[in-house]
Short mmCIF file of C-alpha atoms in Angstrom, two decimals:
data_model
loop_
_atom_site.label_atom_id
_atom_site.label_comp_id
_atom_site.label_asym_id
_atom_site.label_seq_id
_atom_site.Cartn_x
_atom_site.Cartn_y
_atom_site.Cartn_z
CA MET A 27 -45.69 87.40 31.03
CA LEU A 28 -47.20 84.08 31.96
CA ARG A 29 -44.80 81.54 33.83
CA ARG A 30 -45.37 77.62 32.63
CA LYS A 31 -44.56 75.22 35.32
CA PRO A 32 -41.43 73.60 35.14
CA THR A 33 -40.64 71.05 32.47
CA ARG A 34 -39.97 67.43 33.83
CA LEU A 35 -37.46 65.34 32.00
CA GLU A 36 -37.03 61.41 32.56
CA LEU A 37 -34.07 59.57 31.95
CA LYS A 38 -34.34 56.28 29.94
CA LEU A 39 -31.83 53.35 30.44
CA ASP A 40 -30.42 54.03 27.22
CA ASP A 41 -29.71 57.52 28.38
CA THR A 42 -27.98 56.29 31.27
CA GLU A 43 -26.20 53.80 29.58
CA GLU A 44 -24.66 56.50 26.31
CA PHE A 45 -23.97 58.85 30.22
CA GLU A 46 -21.91 55.64 31.41
CA SER A 47 -20.05 54.74 28.02
CA VAL A 48 -19.07 58.80 27.20
CA LYS A 49 -17.95 58.69 30.95
CA LYS A 50 -15.61 55.63 30.90
CA GLU A 51 -13.95 56.75 27.07
CA LEU A 52 -13.02 60.37 29.04
CA GLU A 53 -11.83 58.49 32.06
CA ILE A 54 -9.59 56.26 29.69
CA ARG A 55 -8.67 59.34 27.65
CA LYS A 56 -7.56 61.51 30.83
CA LYS A 57 -5.06 58.33 32.24
CA GLN A 58 -3.67 57.70 28.59
CA SER A 59 -2.80 61.93 28.47
CA ASP A 60 -1.78 61.68 32.53
CA GLU A 61 0.38 58.87 31.30
CA VAL A 62 2.00 60.44 28.26
CA ASP A 63 2.62 63.58 30.38
CA VAL A 64 4.24 61.94 33.16
CA VAL A 65 6.60 60.06 30.23
CA GLY A 66 6.85 63.38 28.69
CA VAL A 67 8.01 64.99 32.13
CA ALA A 68 10.34 62.35 32.77
CA ALA A 69 11.67 62.48 29.52
CA PHE A 70 12.04 66.25 29.69
CA SER A 71 13.99 66.01 33.55
CA ASN A 72 16.48 63.71 31.70
CA MET A 73 16.97 66.31 29.04
CA VAL A 74 17.47 69.16 31.49
CA GLY A 75 19.73 67.14 33.41
CA ALA A 76 21.81 65.65 30.83
CA SER A 77 22.14 69.55 29.67
CA VAL A 78 22.77 70.93 33.25
CA GLY A 79 25.28 68.47 33.42
CA THR A 80 27.39 69.64 30.05
CA GLY A 81 29.47 72.10 32.22
CA ASP A 82 28.47 75.16 30.43
CA GLY A 83 27.94 76.81 33.26
CA LYS A 84 24.94 78.29 32.36
CA THR A 85 21.54 79.17 34.98
CA ARG A 86 17.93 78.10 33.72
CA ASP A 87 17.28 81.78 33.09
CA GLN A 88 20.08 82.18 30.38
CA MET A 89 19.45 78.98 28.65
CA ILE A 90 15.35 80.22 28.64
CA ASN A 91 16.74 83.56 27.49
CA GLU A 92 19.12 81.88 24.48
CA ARG A 93 15.99 80.05 22.99
CA ILE A 94 13.44 82.70 23.30
CA GLY A 95 16.29 85.21 22.07
CA TYR A 96 16.16 87.32 24.76
CA LYS A 97 19.29 89.42 25.44
CA PRO A 98 18.77 91.37 28.43
CA HIS A 99 21.12 94.55 29.01
CA PRO A 100 21.05 95.67 32.22
CA LYS A 101 20.48 99.96 32.51
CA PRO A 102 23.88 101.54 34.50
CA ASN A 103 22.66 103.18 38.09
CA THR A 104 24.07 106.40 37.50
CA LEU A 105 22.44 109.81 37.86
CA PRO A 106 21.93 110.99 34.64
CA SER A 107 20.15 107.48 33.74
CA LEU A 108 18.11 107.72 36.69
CA PHE A 109 16.83 111.41 36.57
CA GLY A 110 17.58 111.87 32.66
CA ASN A 111 19.26 115.09 31.65
CA LEU A 112 18.69 118.05 33.58
CA GLN A 113 19.13 121.13 31.90
CA PHE A 114 17.37 124.41 32.85
#
């Protein structure tokens, strides 16, 4: 198979201007999304702080388990539950 020489790409002034404009737009979008995230996190922490202060006495794990519908049932630590039913 023949190997050809590398192709040379030449950038024009329009290309660099377009790149800079797209880069600025992306930075602006990122700043806006970061501001929204910061405001959202602050609002969420205020809600969590308000819910923690209600006096329910629930831990964070319990609140999450209720929200997703998970109800853990601990297993007893007795010999039959650990080893099963040993009958010969």
